[in-house]
Every structure is written in C-alpha cells, then in structure tokens.
Amino acid sequence: MTYDVAIVGGSYAGMAAGLQLAQTRRKVVVVDAGQPRNRFASHSRGFLTQDGKPPREIAAAGYAELAQYSTVEWRKGHVETITGQKDDFTLLLASQQGGE
Ligand SMILES: Cc1cc2nc3c(=O)[nH]c(=O)nc-3n(C[C@H](O)[C@H](O)[C@H](O)COP(=O)(O)OP(=O)(O)OC[C@H]3O[C@@H](n4cnc5c(N)ncnc54)[C@H](O)[C@@H]3O)c2cc1C
C-alpha cells in the first residue's frame, strides 16, 4: 500500500500528528507496537482536562478521534527498517518478509 505519510508510533504524539494530517486529507498509516512509555503509570497528573485519568483511557479517546477518518489506517506492529529516499520510503515491519 502507498500512503502520503507513515507515522511510526501511535501513542499520543503519533495520534496527534495523524489527526492533523487527517484533517488536511492526507492518506496516513499509523504503525504502533503498543508500548507507550507511560504504560506502567496508573493515572495522569497535571494534564489539563485529563487529570486523574488512566493513560489507557486518554489513548483510547485519541484512537476514537482518529478512527473517524477513513483516510487513516491503523496497523499494529513494529517497524524494523525504513529504506528509500525523500518522497519514496518503504517501511518493513517485524512481521513481514517484504516491505510496504
Ligand atoms: C511513569 C510515567 C508517568 C508519566 N506521567 C505523566 C503525567 O502524569 N502527565 C504527563 O503529562 N506526562 C506524563 N508522562 C510523560 C508522558 O507519558 C510522555 O510524555 C508520553 O507518553 C510521550 O508520548 P509519545 O507519543 O511521545 O511516546 P510514547 O507514549 O512512548 O509512545 C511511543 C509509541 O511508539 C511505539 N513505537 C516505538 N518504536 C516503534 C517502532 N519501531 N514501530 C512501531 N511502533 C513503535 C511504541 O510502542 C509506543 O506505542 C509520564 C511518563 C512516564 C514514563
């Protein structure tokens, strides 16, 4: 598959980037290995409007916003290598023999 943008990592930063790109009608793939660094924390602290919420809930709300856009595809997996050059990159996932 070919996309305008591939985002490696679908936690808060990746989803925020994906949302901006979706709103500008880009075809986007988000590849996420599902290991956010705050996965061991039980609640957020000092995050305006999200204080006291478990990280998983915040991430789920972000995912739901992205899922509203048909131009955004979500792939679970780990990007092993990225090859190519400007405007023509290929991502190889750990689960794949070939790139995509
Ligand atoms: C214990 C702890 C508690 C925290 N508490 C707070 C708090 O209360 N309030 C606050 O504002 N901040 C808090 N933070 C900071 C906050 O969690 C981080 O700033 C935030 O998680 C960073 O988000 P991120 O999207 O940049 O990265 P991450 O959340 O780390 O996500 C990176 C994502 O990319 C994926 N990924 C990485 N490499 C690849 C690859 N090659 N292929 C595919 N996927 C990949 C990972 O699996 C992961 O899902 C806390 C952090 C920690 C560690």
PDB file of C-alpha atoms and ligand atoms in Angstrom:
ATOM      1  CA  MET A   1       0.000   0.000   0.000  1.00  0.00           C
ATOM      2  CA  THR A   2       1.070   3.555  -0.634  1.00  0.00           C
ATOM      3  CA  TYR A   3       0.394   6.431   1.726  1.00  0.00           C
ATOM      4  CA  ASP A   4       1.135  10.131   1.837  1.00  0.00           C
ATOM      5  CA  VAL A   5       2.552   9.769   5.340  1.00  0.00           C
ATOM      6  CA  ALA A   6       3.613   6.861   7.541  1.00  0.00           C
ATOM      7  CA  ILE A   7       3.742   7.542  11.274  1.00  0.00           C
ATOM      8  CA  VAL A   8       5.900   5.210  13.337  1.00  0.00           C
ATOM      9  CA  GLY A   9       4.438   5.072  16.828  1.00  0.00           C
ATOM     10  CA  GLY A  10       0.753   5.531  17.571  1.00  0.00           C
ATOM     11  CA  SER A  11       0.773   6.857  21.086  1.00  0.00           C
ATOM     12  CA  TYR A  12      -0.058  10.457  21.991  1.00  0.00           C
ATOM     13  CA  ALA A  13       2.441  12.134  19.663  1.00  0.00           C
ATOM     14  CA  GLY A  14       1.733   9.821  16.737  1.00  0.00           C
ATOM     15  CA  MET A  15      -2.025  10.151  17.097  1.00  0.00           C
ATOM     16  CA  ALA A  16      -1.806  13.938  17.392  1.00  0.00           C
ATOM     17  CA  ALA A  17       0.216  14.048  14.163  1.00  0.00           C
ATOM     18  CA  GLY A  18      -2.227  11.686  12.491  1.00  0.00           C
ATOM     19  CA  LEU A  19      -5.174  13.856  13.439  1.00  0.00           C
ATOM     20  CA  GLN A  20      -3.614  16.961  11.901  1.00  0.00           C
ATOM     21  CA  LEU A  21      -2.805  15.059   8.714  1.00  0.00           C
ATOM     22  CA  ALA A  22      -6.274  13.524   8.530  1.00  0.00           C
ATOM     23  CA  GLN A  23      -7.804  16.969   8.718  1.00  0.00           C
ATOM     24  CA  THR A  24      -5.731  18.015   5.730  1.00  0.00           C
ATOM     25  CA  ARG A  25      -6.968  14.953   3.788  1.00  0.00           C
ATOM     26  CA  ARG A  26      -3.698  13.071   3.735  1.00  0.00           C
ATOM     27  CA  LYS A  27      -3.723   9.307   3.393  1.00  0.00           C
ATOM     28  CA  VAL A  28      -1.961   8.137   6.526  1.00  0.00           C
ATOM     29  CA  VAL A  29      -0.835   4.874   8.062  1.00  0.00           C
ATOM     30  CA  VAL A  30      -0.021   4.710  11.760  1.00  0.00           C
ATOM     31  CA  VAL A  31       2.115   1.731  12.787  1.00  0.00           C
ATOM     32  CA  ASP A  32       2.201   1.131  16.505  1.00  0.00           C
ATOM     33  CA  ALA A  33       3.870  -1.520  18.631  1.00  0.00           C
ATOM     34  CA  GLY A  34       1.573  -0.740  21.572  1.00  0.00           C
ATOM     35  CA  GLN A  35       4.255   0.031  24.162  1.00  0.00           C
ATOM     36  CA  PRO A  36       3.690   3.617  25.354  1.00  0.00           C
ATOM     37  CA  ARG A  37       6.308   4.676  27.860  1.00  0.00           C
ATOM     38  CA  ASN A  38       3.714   5.577  30.476  1.00  0.00           C
ATOM     39  CA  ARG A  39       2.102   2.124  30.401  1.00  0.00           C
ATOM     40  CA  PHE A  40       3.231   1.497  33.982  1.00  0.00           C
ATOM     41  CA  ALA A  41       1.560   4.652  35.324  1.00  0.00           C
ATOM     42  CA  SER A  42      -1.905   4.259  36.817  1.00  0.00           C
ATOM     43  CA  HIS A  43      -3.128   7.844  36.382  1.00  0.00           C
ATOM     44  CA  SER A  44      -2.109  11.085  34.683  1.00  0.00           C
ATOM     45  CA  ARG A  45      -1.146  14.071  36.812  1.00  0.00           C
ATOM     46  CA  GLY A  46      -1.145  17.738  35.852  1.00  0.00           C
ATOM     47  CA  PHE A  47      -2.563  17.184  32.364  1.00  0.00           C
ATOM     48  CA  LEU A  48      -5.302  19.772  31.944  1.00  0.00           C
ATOM     49  CA  THR A  49      -8.755  18.174  31.394  1.00  0.00           C
ATOM     50  CA  GLN A  50      -7.264  14.679  31.870  1.00  0.00           C
ATOM     51  CA  ASP A  51      -6.077  14.875  35.465  1.00  0.00           C
ATOM     52  CA  GLY A  52      -6.520  11.568  37.265  1.00  0.00           C
ATOM     53  CA  LYS A  53      -7.371   9.569  34.131  1.00  0.00           C
ATOM     54  CA  PRO A  54      -5.600   6.306  33.331  1.00  0.00           C
ATOM     55  CA  PRO A  55      -3.252   6.610  30.325  1.00  0.00           C
ATOM     56  CA  ARG A  56      -5.171   3.881  28.515  1.00  0.00           C
ATOM     57  CA  GLU A  57      -8.368   5.974  28.590  1.00  0.00           C
ATOM     58  CA  ILE A  58      -6.608   9.004  27.159  1.00  0.00           C
ATOM     59  CA  ALA A  59      -5.089   6.911  24.386  1.00  0.00           C
ATOM     60  CA  ALA A  60      -8.442   5.254  23.643  1.00  0.00           C
ATOM     61  CA  ALA A  61     -10.093   8.660  23.261  1.00  0.00           C
ATOM     62  CA  GLY A  62      -7.347   9.691  20.835  1.00  0.00           C
ATOM     63  CA  TYR A  63      -7.738   6.488  18.851  1.00  0.00           C
ATOM     64  CA  ALA A  64     -11.511   7.066  18.616  1.00  0.00           C
ATOM     65  CA  GLU A  65     -10.933  10.514  17.155  1.00  0.00           C
ATOM     66  CA  LEU A  66      -8.556   9.140  14.519  1.00  0.00           C
ATOM     67  CA  ALA A  67     -10.885   6.255  13.696  1.00  0.00           C
ATOM     68  CA  GLN A  68     -13.445   8.740  12.396  1.00  0.00           C
ATOM     69  CA  TYR A  69     -11.233   9.406   9.377  1.00  0.00           C
ATOM     70  CA  SER A  70     -11.373   6.883   6.556  1.00  0.00           C
ATOM     71  CA  THR A  71      -8.034   8.159   5.266  1.00  0.00           C
ATOM     72  CA  VAL A  72      -6.230   6.921   8.379  1.00  0.00           C
ATOM     73  CA  GLU A  73      -5.220   3.260   8.576  1.00  0.00           C
ATOM     74  CA  TRP A  74      -4.013   1.709  11.828  1.00  0.00           C
ATOM     75  CA  ARG A  75      -1.501  -1.118  11.787  1.00  0.00           C
ATOM     76  CA  LYS A  76      -0.351  -2.993  14.867  1.00  0.00           C
ATOM     77  CA  GLY A  77       3.300  -3.923  14.571  1.00  0.00           C
ATOM     78  CA  HIS A  78       6.896  -2.920  14.966  1.00  0.00           C
ATOM     79  CA  VAL A  79       8.705  -1.072  12.184  1.00  0.00           C
ATOM     80  CA  GLU A  80      12.059  -2.804  11.809  1.00  0.00           C
ATOM     81  CA  THR A  81      13.619  -0.819   8.969  1.00  0.00           C
ATOM     82  CA  ILE A  82      12.904   2.173   6.803  1.00  0.00           C
ATOM     83  CA  THR A  83      14.550   2.424   3.402  1.00  0.00           C
ATOM     84  CA  GLY A  84      14.255   4.801   0.484  1.00  0.00           C
ATOM     85  CA  GLN A  85      14.675   8.477  -0.061  1.00  0.00           C
ATOM     86  CA  LYS A  86      12.738  11.704   0.087  1.00  0.00           C
ATOM     87  CA  ASP A  87       9.121  11.189  -1.067  1.00  0.00           C
ATOM     88  CA  ASP A  88       9.579   7.438  -1.505  1.00  0.00           C
ATOM     89  CA  PHE A  89      10.057   5.473   1.711  1.00  0.00           C
ATOM     90  CA  THR A  90       9.396   1.815   2.411  1.00  0.00           C
ATOM     91  CA  LEU A  91       8.686   0.525   5.892  1.00  0.00           C
ATOM     92  CA  LEU A  92       9.442  -3.054   6.842  1.00  0.00           C
ATOM     93  CA  LEU A  93       7.503  -4.463   9.775  1.00  0.00           C
ATOM     94  CA  ALA A  94       8.853  -7.198  12.018  1.00  0.00           C
ATOM     95  CA  SER A  95       6.030  -9.492  10.909  1.00  0.00           C
ATOM     96  CA  GLN A  96       6.670  -9.009   7.197  1.00  0.00           C
ATOM     97  CA  GLN A  97       9.030 -10.629   4.713  1.00  0.00           C
ATOM     98  CA  GLY A  98       8.723  -7.748   2.292  1.00  0.00           C
ATOM     99  CA  GLY A  99       8.153  -4.059   2.760  1.00  0.00           C
ATOM    100  CA  GLU A 100       5.040  -1.994   2.385  1.00  0.00           C
TER     101      GLU A 100
HETATM  102  C1  LIG B   1       5.800   6.579  34.512  1.00  0.00           C
HETATM  103  C2  LIG B   1       5.407   7.779  33.660  1.00  0.00           C
HETATM  104  C3  LIG B   1       4.391   8.602  34.094  1.00  0.00           C
HETATM  105  C4  LIG B   1       4.041   9.738  33.353  1.00  0.00           C
HETATM  106  N1  LIG B   1       3.052  10.550  33.813  1.00  0.00           N
HETATM  107  C5  LIG B   1       2.728  11.666  33.145  1.00  0.00           C
HETATM  108  C6  LIG B   1       1.693  12.555  33.620  1.00  0.00           C
HETATM  109  O1  LIG B   1       1.084  12.310  34.648  1.00  0.00           O
HETATM  110  N2  LIG B   1       1.408  13.662  32.915  1.00  0.00           N
HETATM  111  C7  LIG B   1       2.075  13.959  31.748  1.00  0.00           C
HETATM  112  O2  LIG B   1       1.750  14.973  31.106  1.00  0.00           O
HETATM  113  N3  LIG B   1       3.049  13.141  31.264  1.00  0.00           N
HETATM  114  C8  LIG B   1       3.398  12.016  31.941  1.00  0.00           C
HETATM  115  N4  LIG B   1       4.392  11.207  31.467  1.00  0.00           N
HETATM  116  C9  LIG B   1       5.025  11.544  30.199  1.00  0.00           C
HETATM  117  C10 LIG B   1       4.167  11.000  29.045  1.00  0.00           C
HETATM  118  O3  LIG B   1       3.790   9.665  29.333  1.00  0.00           O
HETATM  119  C11 LIG B   1       5.002  11.019  27.788  1.00  0.00           C
HETATM  120  O4  LIG B   1       5.372  12.360  27.545  1.00  0.00           O
HETATM  121  C12 LIG B   1       4.203  10.494  26.620  1.00  0.00           C
HETATM  122  O5  LIG B   1       3.829   9.159  26.847  1.00  0.00           O
HETATM  123  C13 LIG B   1       5.025  10.568  25.370  1.00  0.00           C
HETATM  124  O6  LIG B   1       4.189  10.195  24.307  1.00  0.00           O
HETATM  125  P1  LIG B   1       4.770   9.773  22.934  1.00  0.00           P
HETATM  126  O7  LIG B   1       3.606   9.579  21.994  1.00  0.00           O
HETATM  127  O8  LIG B   1       5.830  10.753  22.527  1.00  0.00           O
HETATM  128  O9  LIG B   1       5.556   8.425  23.179  1.00  0.00           O
HETATM  129  P2  LIG B   1       5.096   7.043  23.829  1.00  0.00           P
HETATM  130  O10 LIG B   1       3.843   7.198  24.638  1.00  0.00           O
HETATM  131  O11 LIG B   1       6.274   6.459  24.484  1.00  0.00           O
HETATM  132  O12 LIG B   1       4.706   6.155  22.560  1.00  0.00           O
HETATM  133  C14 LIG B   1       5.622   5.698  21.600  1.00  0.00           C
HETATM  134  C15 LIG B   1       4.858   4.647  20.792  1.00  0.00           C
HETATM  135  O13 LIG B   1       5.608   4.320  19.640  1.00  0.00           O
HETATM  136  C16 LIG B   1       5.681   2.913  19.551  1.00  0.00           C
HETATM  137  N5  LIG B   1       6.897   2.588  18.813  1.00  0.00           N
HETATM  138  C17 LIG B   1       8.189   2.907  19.136  1.00  0.00           C
HETATM  139  N6  LIG B   1       9.035   2.432  18.204  1.00  0.00           N
HETATM  140  C18 LIG B   1       8.250   1.814  17.264  1.00  0.00           C
HETATM  141  C19 LIG B   1       8.541   1.120  16.048  1.00  0.00           C
HETATM  142  N7  LIG B   1       9.788   0.973  15.585  1.00  0.00           N
HETATM  143  N8  LIG B   1       7.497   0.605  15.340  1.00  0.00           N
HETATM  144  C20 LIG B   1       6.219   0.759  15.779  1.00  0.00           C
HETATM  145  N9  LIG B   1       5.887   1.414  16.921  1.00  0.00           N
HETATM  146  C21 LIG B   1       6.900   1.919  17.641  1.00  0.00           C
HETATM  147  C22 LIG B   1       5.685   2.402  20.973  1.00  0.00           C
HETATM  148  O14 LIG B   1       5.285   1.046  21.047  1.00  0.00           O
HETATM  149  C23 LIG B   1       4.653   3.358  21.587  1.00  0.00           C
HETATM  150  O15 LIG B   1       3.334   2.890  21.448  1.00  0.00           O
HETATM  151  C24 LIG B   1       4.729  10.046  32.147  1.00  0.00           C
HETATM  152  C25 LIG B   1       5.755   9.188  31.718  1.00  0.00           C
HETATM  153  C26 LIG B   1       6.101   8.063  32.453  1.00  0.00           C
HETATM  154  C27 LIG B   1       7.228   7.173  31.971  1.00  0.00           C
END
